[in-house]
Amino acid sequence: MKAGGRSPAREGVSEVAANGAREGHAAAWGTTTVVGAAVPRVDGWERVTGTAVYPLDLQLPGMLYAAVLRCPHAHARVQRIDTSRAEGMPGVRAVLTGASPGADVPWFPQRGKGPLSKLFDPHCRYAGEEVAAVAATTVFQAREALAAIAVEYEVLPFVAEMEQALLPGAPSIHEGGNRQNETLRYQRGDVAKGFSEADAVVELSFQTACEIHTPMEVHGSVARWEGDTLTVWDTTQGVFAVRDALASALGLPLANVRVICPYMGGGFGSKLGLNKHTVIAALLARATARPVKLFLSREETFLCVGNRPPTRLTIKAGAKKDGTLVALEMKALGTGGAYPYLPTSGYLVADLYTCPNVAVEQDNVFINAGPGRPFRAPGYPPCSWALEQTIDALAEKLGMDPVELRLKNVPVVSQQRGGVPYTSTGLADCLRRGAEAFSWQAARGRARGKGHLRRGVGVAAGMWGYDGEPRATAFVSLFADGSAILNTGASDIGTGTKTVLAQVVAEELGIAPESVRIEHADTGTTQYAPASGGSQTVVANAPAVRAAAQEVRRELLEMAAAELGRPQTELRLAGGAVVTPEGTVHPFGSLKALVARQPLVGVGRRHPHPEGKAALPFVAQFAEVEVNTRTGEVRVLRMLGAQDSGRVMNQLTFENQVFGGIVMGVGFALTEARVVDRQTGTVVNANWHDYKIPTMKDCPPELTCLPVDPQDRECNTVGAKGLGEPATIPTAAAIANAVYHAVGIRVTTTPASPVQMAALLERHRQEG
Ligand code: MOS
């Protein structure tokens, strides 16, 4: 993939660093040298050479392998399990069912709510639920033994689609029926009045398909007991989150559970919390007094560790002649599969544009399908698919340029949060500068092509409304030779967290990022960090790391000032040395007090978010597509992501996130859909052959990342807002709008696959 326009270098910031300092807070950075640079991954070498030990690579002496027997039926009740034959199979060391000692574990699909299931629930609510597990000497023996477990099921009628869930006589998936909750409502102003004042109103209905995370690294755990202390190497985005839930599931003190994830190979939200297989591995390890490795197969990752559930959305939008939005309404039907989950978010409808009258209504039901789970910007891409196409249709009805219509309604405060101002709002710049860099006007005016290949361009805007929990602690230790250790509980989920945090230490201490060794993501030895999710990893951890490094810096400067007989304010740190205004260089190792005292240790904590402000990222993306009207194929020719995520911490990792988000959005728009067989209620494309994630050939050949850095000195002490999720929010809608521009067809259902497009094009021809 050609990195079309590389991100332009960040413009220097000349304002005084003290700007934005709050009590007890460090001053925000002004200009930085190491932070913002295109520093390659500090762990790139071990990742590409294969020497990095991921949990799947771990080999422990005497380790056993485990596998899980899963319910093949969409809805069933386990009547009887006979494990006797499996227990006698070669290599089998333990067979686990809900009746095994300690295995009757309640399961909480929603944090803070009551148990709705069990580790091995006899009531199986989707095809893929855990029924039994085996530990054996080899993984083949374990899987072989699964086939020898005899299970009698009472097969129950099932609900395959959400429209059926509330029909009279529909089989109940939970006691109390299939309604997940009362209708959720958000309202401000009066939408009826708003629509009555509108000069143009459009209403469209949309569907989005269920998308599967299926990260390259499958999910799994290695569990080992030493006495009553449990160590788990887990493929997780958050070691502390897994530790807490695992300790609670097994009734262990927090101090006795150690969760480690040295490297992880993608999760996208599916590895945010505790999984059943982790508890199963721990129980099997206890039963066999051996370490146990339990990894899911690729197929299992499609069934039971989460998805972005399907949605049905209707959006109505009304505006004045000049484009002023006067009313927005969304009605959503969603499902979390067989367990509670909120698949759609009304946040975009409520907050992306200034609009006095807004109403959002969401109904969520249970169906017999795998559980929904956070998936890169949970709730947002489906909502964006609907909202941003509706805005596009509204622009057409008003005879306005879609960029102009959006610019007309850029918000100045967070309306959803009761009118609090933003620390920075780059949305207008994303739209304006993005349009310019994309040559929007020229592309919009260009002929759409003759013959069967039609071109079009589209735009969509977005924002991300989550700013999570900013708690985080970090330690920084500096040695006299200029090397340092950063100790942080943060997980690097592939985004480059370690690299960015090393840059933060390097920036403060005047050393190279390569000189920073990192201890991370280990609840036994590193400091608390929230799970890496919600685009909060840098936002939560970088300020804590910076505070720790600053503490070291302060102490170092004190020592240097005393030893060199110069005031601290005259000294700066660079190249692993203290430098005087005359340019005399005193390497850290020449400071006697430091050599005697090393390492200097700083402890840094994250301060709360600024009060009375919202610190959120914004985005606008532009797409150019070519539609083959004979085959229905849609090719994305180029895309540009104009991203306001605050400070660019690292040019390379910033681009990675934007390009990765766009590619994921291409999959949502064009190729990805879980297919459930209506006759059996089972997933029929639970593999990488039939479930289509975009390959290199589907990726836009020209991708441009355009950071729109609003120089936010208030959001936190590093100035960065979230990036990973906003980068994928508007992608699919921008593509759909480009398809409309190319061929005049509004694709309301994802994915816009050739199969769907061919049918739409045919109907268009007949109606045309
Ligand atoms: Mo994300 S879906 O919060 O990993």
PDB file of N, CA, C and O in Angstrom, residues 606-652:
ATOM      1  N   ARG A 606      -1.786   9.413  36.887  1.00  0.00           N
ATOM      2  CA  ARG A 606      -2.630  10.140  35.953  1.00  0.00           C
ATOM      3  C   ARG A 606      -3.628  10.973  36.726  1.00  0.00           C
ATOM      4  O   ARG A 606      -4.258  10.503  37.666  1.00  0.00           O
ATOM      5  N   HIS A 607      -3.735  12.235  36.377  1.00  0.00           N
ATOM      6  CA  HIS A 607      -4.727  13.110  36.990  1.00  0.00           C
ATOM      7  C   HIS A 607      -6.063  12.930  36.294  1.00  0.00           C
ATOM      8  O   HIS A 607      -6.122  12.462  35.179  1.00  0.00           O
ATOM      9  N   PRO A 608      -7.134  13.321  36.947  1.00  0.00           N
ATOM     10  CA  PRO A 608      -8.443  13.204  36.295  1.00  0.00           C
ATOM     11  C   PRO A 608      -8.518  14.099  35.066  1.00  0.00           C
ATOM     12  O   PRO A 608      -7.714  15.005  34.882  1.00  0.00           O
ATOM     13  N   HIS A 609      -9.540  13.832  34.247  1.00  0.00           N
ATOM     14  CA  HIS A 609      -9.796  14.688  33.087  1.00  0.00           C
ATOM     15  C   HIS A 609     -10.103  16.105  33.560  1.00  0.00           C
ATOM     16  O   HIS A 609     -10.568  16.303  34.675  1.00  0.00           O
ATOM     17  N   PRO A 610      -9.876  17.092  32.695  1.00  0.00           N
ATOM     18  CA  PRO A 610     -10.212  18.465  33.093  1.00  0.00           C
ATOM     19  C   PRO A 610     -11.697  18.575  33.421  1.00  0.00           C
ATOM     20  O   PRO A 610     -12.541  18.035  32.706  1.00  0.00           O
ATOM     21  N   GLU A 611     -11.972  19.261  34.487  1.00  0.00           N
ATOM     22  CA  GLU A 611     -13.372  19.366  34.909  1.00  0.00           C
ATOM     23  C   GLU A 611     -14.157  20.303  34.005  1.00  0.00           C
ATOM     24  O   GLU A 611     -13.627  21.306  33.535  1.00  0.00           O
ATOM     25  N   GLY A 612     -15.417  19.936  33.762  1.00  0.00           N
ATOM     26  CA  GLY A 612     -16.272  20.831  32.995  1.00  0.00           C
ATOM     27  C   GLY A 612     -15.885  20.967  31.539  1.00  0.00           C
ATOM     28  O   GLY A 612     -16.265  21.920  30.867  1.00  0.00           O
ATOM     29  N   LYS A 613     -15.107  20.003  31.043  1.00  0.00           N
ATOM     30  CA  LYS A 613     -14.707  20.022  29.634  1.00  0.00           C
ATOM     31  C   LYS A 613     -14.855  18.618  29.073  1.00  0.00           C
ATOM     32  O   LYS A 613     -14.806  17.647  29.814  1.00  0.00           O
ATOM     33  N   ALA A 614     -15.036  18.541  27.772  1.00  0.00           N
ATOM     34  CA  ALA A 614     -15.016  17.247  27.109  1.00  0.00           C
ATOM     35  C   ALA A 614     -13.782  17.205  26.217  1.00  0.00           C
ATOM     36  O   ALA A 614     -13.526  18.151  25.474  1.00  0.00           O
ATOM     37  N   ALA A 615     -13.025  16.115  26.340  1.00  0.00           N
ATOM     38  CA  ALA A 615     -11.795  15.975  25.544  1.00  0.00           C
ATOM     39  C   ALA A 615     -11.982  14.799  24.597  1.00  0.00           C
ATOM     40  O   ALA A 615     -11.745  13.665  24.966  1.00  0.00           O
ATOM     41  N   LEU A 616     -12.454  15.088  23.388  1.00  0.00           N
ATOM     42  CA  LEU A 616     -12.817  14.002  22.476  1.00  0.00           C
ATOM     43  C   LEU A 616     -12.234  14.234  21.082  1.00  0.00           C
ATOM     44  O   LEU A 616     -12.072  15.372  20.646  1.00  0.00           O
ATOM     45  N   PRO A 617     -11.932  13.132  20.394  1.00  0.00           N
ATOM     46  CA  PRO A 617     -11.370  13.245  19.053  1.00  0.00           C
ATOM     47  C   PRO A 617     -12.438  13.362  17.957  1.00  0.00           C
ATOM     48  O   PRO A 617     -13.559  12.880  18.118  1.00  0.00           O
ATOM     49  N   PHE A 618     -12.054  13.967  16.850  1.00  0.00           N
ATOM     50  CA  PHE A 618     -12.945  14.136  15.693  1.00  0.00           C
ATOM     51  C   PHE A 618     -12.253  13.650  14.428  1.00  0.00           C
ATOM     52  O   PHE A 618     -11.030  13.516  14.398  1.00  0.00           O
ATOM     53  N   VAL A 619     -13.056  13.435  13.401  1.00  0.00           N
ATOM     54  CA  VAL A 619     -12.505  12.870  12.163  1.00  0.00           C
ATOM     55  C   VAL A 619     -13.395  13.218  10.977  1.00  0.00           C
ATOM     56  O   VAL A 619     -14.613  13.372  11.125  1.00  0.00           O
ATOM     57  N   ALA A 620     -12.783  13.362   9.820  1.00  0.00           N
ATOM     58  CA  ALA A 620     -13.537  13.371   8.558  1.00  0.00           C
ATOM     59  C   ALA A 620     -12.757  12.532   7.563  1.00  0.00           C
ATOM     60  O   ALA A 620     -11.532  12.664   7.473  1.00  0.00           O
ATOM     61  N   GLN A 621     -13.450  11.652   6.878  1.00  0.00           N
ATOM     62  CA  GLN A 621     -12.769  10.816   5.893  1.00  0.00           C
ATOM     63  C   GLN A 621     -13.414  10.989   4.517  1.00  0.00           C
ATOM     64  O   GLN A 621     -14.621  11.226   4.408  1.00  0.00           O
ATOM     65  N   PHE A 622     -12.567  10.840   3.509  1.00  0.00           N
ATOM     66  CA  PHE A 622     -12.978  11.048   2.122  1.00  0.00           C
ATOM     67  C   PHE A 622     -12.629   9.799   1.324  1.00  0.00           C
ATOM     68  O   PHE A 622     -11.553   9.233   1.524  1.00  0.00           O
ATOM     69  N   ALA A 623     -13.528   9.384   0.447  1.00  0.00           N
ATOM     70  CA  ALA A 623     -13.297   8.158  -0.326  1.00  0.00           C
ATOM     71  C   ALA A 623     -13.568   8.404  -1.795  1.00  0.00           C
ATOM     72  O   ALA A 623     -14.476   9.161  -2.158  1.00  0.00           O
ATOM     73  N   GLU A 624     -12.776   7.766  -2.623  1.00  0.00           N
ATOM     74  CA  GLU A 624     -13.098   7.714  -4.051  1.00  0.00           C
ATOM     75  C   GLU A 624     -13.231   6.256  -4.441  1.00  0.00           C
ATOM     76  O   GLU A 624     -12.373   5.436  -4.118  1.00  0.00           O
ATOM     77  N   VAL A 625     -14.327   5.923  -5.099  1.00  0.00           N
ATOM     78  CA  VAL A 625     -14.571   4.527  -5.462  1.00  0.00           C
ATOM     79  C   VAL A 625     -14.790   4.400  -6.963  1.00  0.00           C
ATOM     80  O   VAL A 625     -15.096   5.370  -7.653  1.00  0.00           O
ATOM     81  N   GLU A 626     -14.632   3.165  -7.427  1.00  0.00           N
ATOM     82  CA  GLU A 626     -15.007   2.821  -8.794  1.00  0.00           C
ATOM     83  C   GLU A 626     -15.970   1.648  -8.710  1.00  0.00           C
ATOM     84  O   GLU A 626     -15.667   0.639  -8.080  1.00  0.00           O
ATOM     85  N   VAL A 627     -17.142   1.821  -9.308  1.00  0.00           N
ATOM     86  CA  VAL A 627     -18.151   0.761  -9.283  1.00  0.00           C
ATOM     87  C   VAL A 627     -18.215   0.129 -10.664  1.00  0.00           C
ATOM     88  O   VAL A 627     -18.372   0.827 -11.667  1.00  0.00           O
ATOM     89  N   ASN A 628     -18.065  -1.181 -10.682  1.00  0.00           N
ATOM     90  CA  ASN A 628     -18.205  -1.920 -11.942  1.00  0.00           C
ATOM     91  C   ASN A 628     -19.669  -2.292 -12.085  1.00  0.00           C
ATOM     92  O   ASN A 628     -20.178  -3.155 -11.364  1.00  0.00           O
ATOM     93  N   THR A 629     -20.365  -1.628 -13.001  1.00  0.00           N
ATOM     94  CA  THR A 629     -21.818  -1.825 -13.077  1.00  0.00           C
ATOM     95  C   THR A 629     -22.177  -3.162 -13.726  1.00  0.00           C
ATOM     96  O   THR A 629     -23.327  -3.558 -13.729  1.00  0.00           O
ATOM     97  N   ARG A 630     -21.176  -3.868 -14.270  1.00  0.00           N
ATOM     98  CA  ARG A 630     -21.462  -5.211 -14.802  1.00  0.00           C
ATOM     99  C   ARG A 630     -21.377  -6.265 -13.712  1.00  0.00           C
ATOM    100  O   ARG A 630     -22.192  -7.179 -13.651  1.00  0.00           O
ATOM    101  N   THR A 631     -20.344  -6.119 -12.861  1.00  0.00           N
ATOM    102  CA  THR A 631     -20.114  -7.182 -11.868  1.00  0.00           C
ATOM    103  C   THR A 631     -20.593  -6.800 -10.474  1.00  0.00           C
ATOM    104  O   THR A 631     -20.687  -7.653  -9.605  1.00  0.00           O
ATOM    105  N   GLY A 632     -20.865  -5.521 -10.258  1.00  0.00           N
ATOM    106  CA  GLY A 632     -21.246  -5.086  -8.925  1.00  0.00           C
ATOM    107  C   GLY A 632     -20.072  -4.882  -7.986  1.00  0.00           C
ATOM    108  O   GLY A 632     -20.253  -4.595  -6.799  1.00  0.00           O
ATOM    109  N   GLU A 633     -18.857  -5.018  -8.504  1.00  0.00           N
ATOM    110  CA  GLU A 633     -17.697  -4.823  -7.631  1.00  0.00           C
ATOM    111  C   GLU A 633     -17.486  -3.343  -7.327  1.00  0.00           C
ATOM    112  O   GLU A 633     -17.596  -2.499  -8.214  1.00  0.00           O
ATOM    113  N   VAL A 634     -17.166  -3.074  -6.064  1.00  0.00           N
ATOM    114  CA  VAL A 634     -16.816  -1.722  -5.658  1.00  0.00           C
ATOM    115  C   VAL A 634     -15.335  -1.735  -5.280  1.00  0.00           C
ATOM    116  O   VAL A 634     -14.924  -2.527  -4.434  1.00  0.00           O
ATOM    117  N   ARG A 635     -14.564  -0.903  -5.929  1.00  0.00           N
ATOM    118  CA  ARG A 635     -13.142  -0.775  -5.555  1.00  0.00           C
ATOM    119  C   ARG A 635     -12.938   0.592  -4.929  1.00  0.00           C
ATOM    120  O   ARG A 635     -13.391   1.595  -5.470  1.00  0.00           O
ATOM    121  N   VAL A 636     -12.287   0.594  -3.795  1.00  0.00           N
ATOM    122  CA  VAL A 636     -11.948   1.882  -3.182  1.00  0.00           C
ATOM    123  C   VAL A 636     -10.595   2.302  -3.746  1.00  0.00           C
ATOM    124  O   VAL A 636      -9.590   1.625  -3.529  1.00  0.00           O
ATOM    125  N   LEU A 637     -10.586   3.392  -4.485  1.00  0.00           N
ATOM    126  CA  LEU A 637      -9.362   3.808  -5.165  1.00  0.00           C
ATOM    127  C   LEU A 637      -8.446   4.599  -4.237  1.00  0.00           C
ATOM    128  O   LEU A 637      -7.240   4.452  -4.271  1.00  0.00           O
ATOM    129  N   ARG A 638      -9.050   5.463  -3.446  1.00  0.00           N
ATOM    130  CA  ARG A 638      -8.218   6.218  -2.512  1.00  0.00           C
ATOM    131  C   ARG A 638      -9.072   6.683  -1.347  1.00  0.00           C
ATOM    132  O   ARG A 638     -10.284   6.860  -1.473  1.00  0.00           O
ATOM    133  N   MET A 639      -8.409   6.834  -0.222  1.00  0.00           N
ATOM    134  CA  MET A 639      -9.080   7.375   0.955  1.00  0.00           C
ATOM    135  C   MET A 639      -8.148   8.305   1.694  1.00  0.00           C
ATOM    136  O   MET A 639      -6.931   8.119   1.709  1.00  0.00           O
ATOM    137  N   LEU A 640      -8.754   9.302   2.283  1.00  0.00           N
ATOM    138  CA  LEU A 640      -7.996  10.235   3.119  1.00  0.00           C
ATOM    139  C   LEU A 640      -8.679  10.325   4.474  1.00  0.00           C
ATOM    140  O   LEU A 640      -9.905  10.484   4.554  1.00  0.00           O
ATOM    141  N   GLY A 641      -7.885  10.173   5.520  1.00  0.00           N
ATOM    142  CA  GLY A 641      -8.400  10.329   6.878  1.00  0.00           C
ATOM    143  C   GLY A 641      -7.842  11.608   7.475  1.00  0.00           C
ATOM    144  O   GLY A 641      -6.638  11.704   7.711  1.00  0.00           O
ATOM    145  N   ALA A 642      -8.710  12.592   7.682  1.00  0.00           N
ATOM    146  CA  ALA A 642      -8.304  13.815   8.379  1.00  0.00           C
ATOM    147  C   ALA A 642      -8.707  13.628   9.832  1.00  0.00           C
ATOM    148  O   ALA A 642      -9.888  13.480  10.140  1.00  0.00           O
ATOM    149  N   GLN A 643      -7.716  13.565  10.709  1.00  0.00           N
ATOM    150  CA  GLN A 643      -7.964  13.110  12.076  1.00  0.00           C
ATOM    151  C   GLN A 643      -7.547  14.167  13.093  1.00  0.00           C
ATOM    152  O   GLN A 643      -6.383  14.564  13.111  1.00  0.00           O
ATOM    153  N   ASP A 644      -8.492  14.581  13.904  1.00  0.00           N
ATOM    154  CA  ASP A 644      -8.155  15.387  15.074  1.00  0.00           C
ATOM    155  C   ASP A 644      -8.095  14.467  16.280  1.00  0.00           C
ATOM    156  O   ASP A 644      -9.126  14.152  16.880  1.00  0.00           O
ATOM    157  N   SER A 645      -6.895  14.013  16.582  1.00  0.00           N
ATOM    158  CA  SER A 645      -6.699  13.208  17.784  1.00  0.00           C
ATOM    159  C   SER A 645      -5.722  13.901  18.710  1.00  0.00           C
ATOM    160  O   SER A 645      -5.020  13.272  19.495  1.00  0.00           O
ATOM    161  N   GLY A 646      -5.674  15.224  18.594  1.00  0.00           N
ATOM    162  CA  GLY A 646      -4.731  15.973  19.419  1.00  0.00           C
ATOM    163  C   GLY A 646      -3.316  15.782  18.903  1.00  0.00           C
ATOM    164  O   GLY A 646      -3.101  15.600  17.709  1.00  0.00           O
ATOM    165  N   ARG A 647      -2.370  15.777  19.835  1.00  0.00           N
ATOM    166  CA  ARG A 647      -0.964  15.680  19.443  1.00  0.00           C
ATOM    167  C   ARG A 647      -0.661  14.353  18.760  1.00  0.00           C
ATOM    168  O   ARG A 647      -1.114  13.294  19.216  1.00  0.00           O
ATOM    169  N   VAL A 648       0.114  14.418  17.706  1.00  0.00           N
ATOM    170  CA  VAL A 648       0.635  13.204  17.076  1.00  0.00           C
ATOM    171  C   VAL A 648       1.828  12.755  17.912  1.00  0.00           C
ATOM    172  O   VAL A 648       2.845  13.427  17.961  1.00  0.00           O
ATOM    173  N   MET A 649       1.696  11.635  18.590  1.00  0.00           N
ATOM    174  CA  MET A 649       2.769  11.198  19.487  1.00  0.00           C
ATOM    175  C   MET A 649       3.919  10.567  18.704  1.00  0.00           C
ATOM    176  O   MET A 649       5.066  10.624  19.106  1.00  0.00           O
ATOM    177  N   ASN A 650       3.560   9.896  17.628  1.00  0.00           N
ATOM    178  CA  ASN A 650       4.557   9.240  16.773  1.00  0.00           C
ATOM    179  C   ASN A 650       3.955   9.184  15.388  1.00  0.00           C
ATOM    180  O   ASN A 650       2.878   8.619  15.197  1.00  0.00           O
ATOM    181  N   GLN A 651       4.659   9.784  14.448  1.00  0.00           N
ATOM    182  CA  GLN A 651       4.092   9.878  13.107  1.00  0.00           C
ATOM    183  C   GLN A 651       3.794   8.511  12.502  1.00  0.00           C
ATOM    184  O   GLN A 651       2.793   8.329  11.827  1.00  0.00           O
ATOM    185  N   LEU A 652       4.668   7.537  12.758  1.00  0.00           N
ATOM    186  CA  LEU A 652       4.476   6.212  12.159  1.00  0.00           C
ATOM    187  C   LEU A 652       3.293   5.480  12.782  1.00  0.00           C
ATOM    188  O   LEU A 652       2.459   4.903  12.085  1.00  0.00           O
TER     189      LEU A 652
END
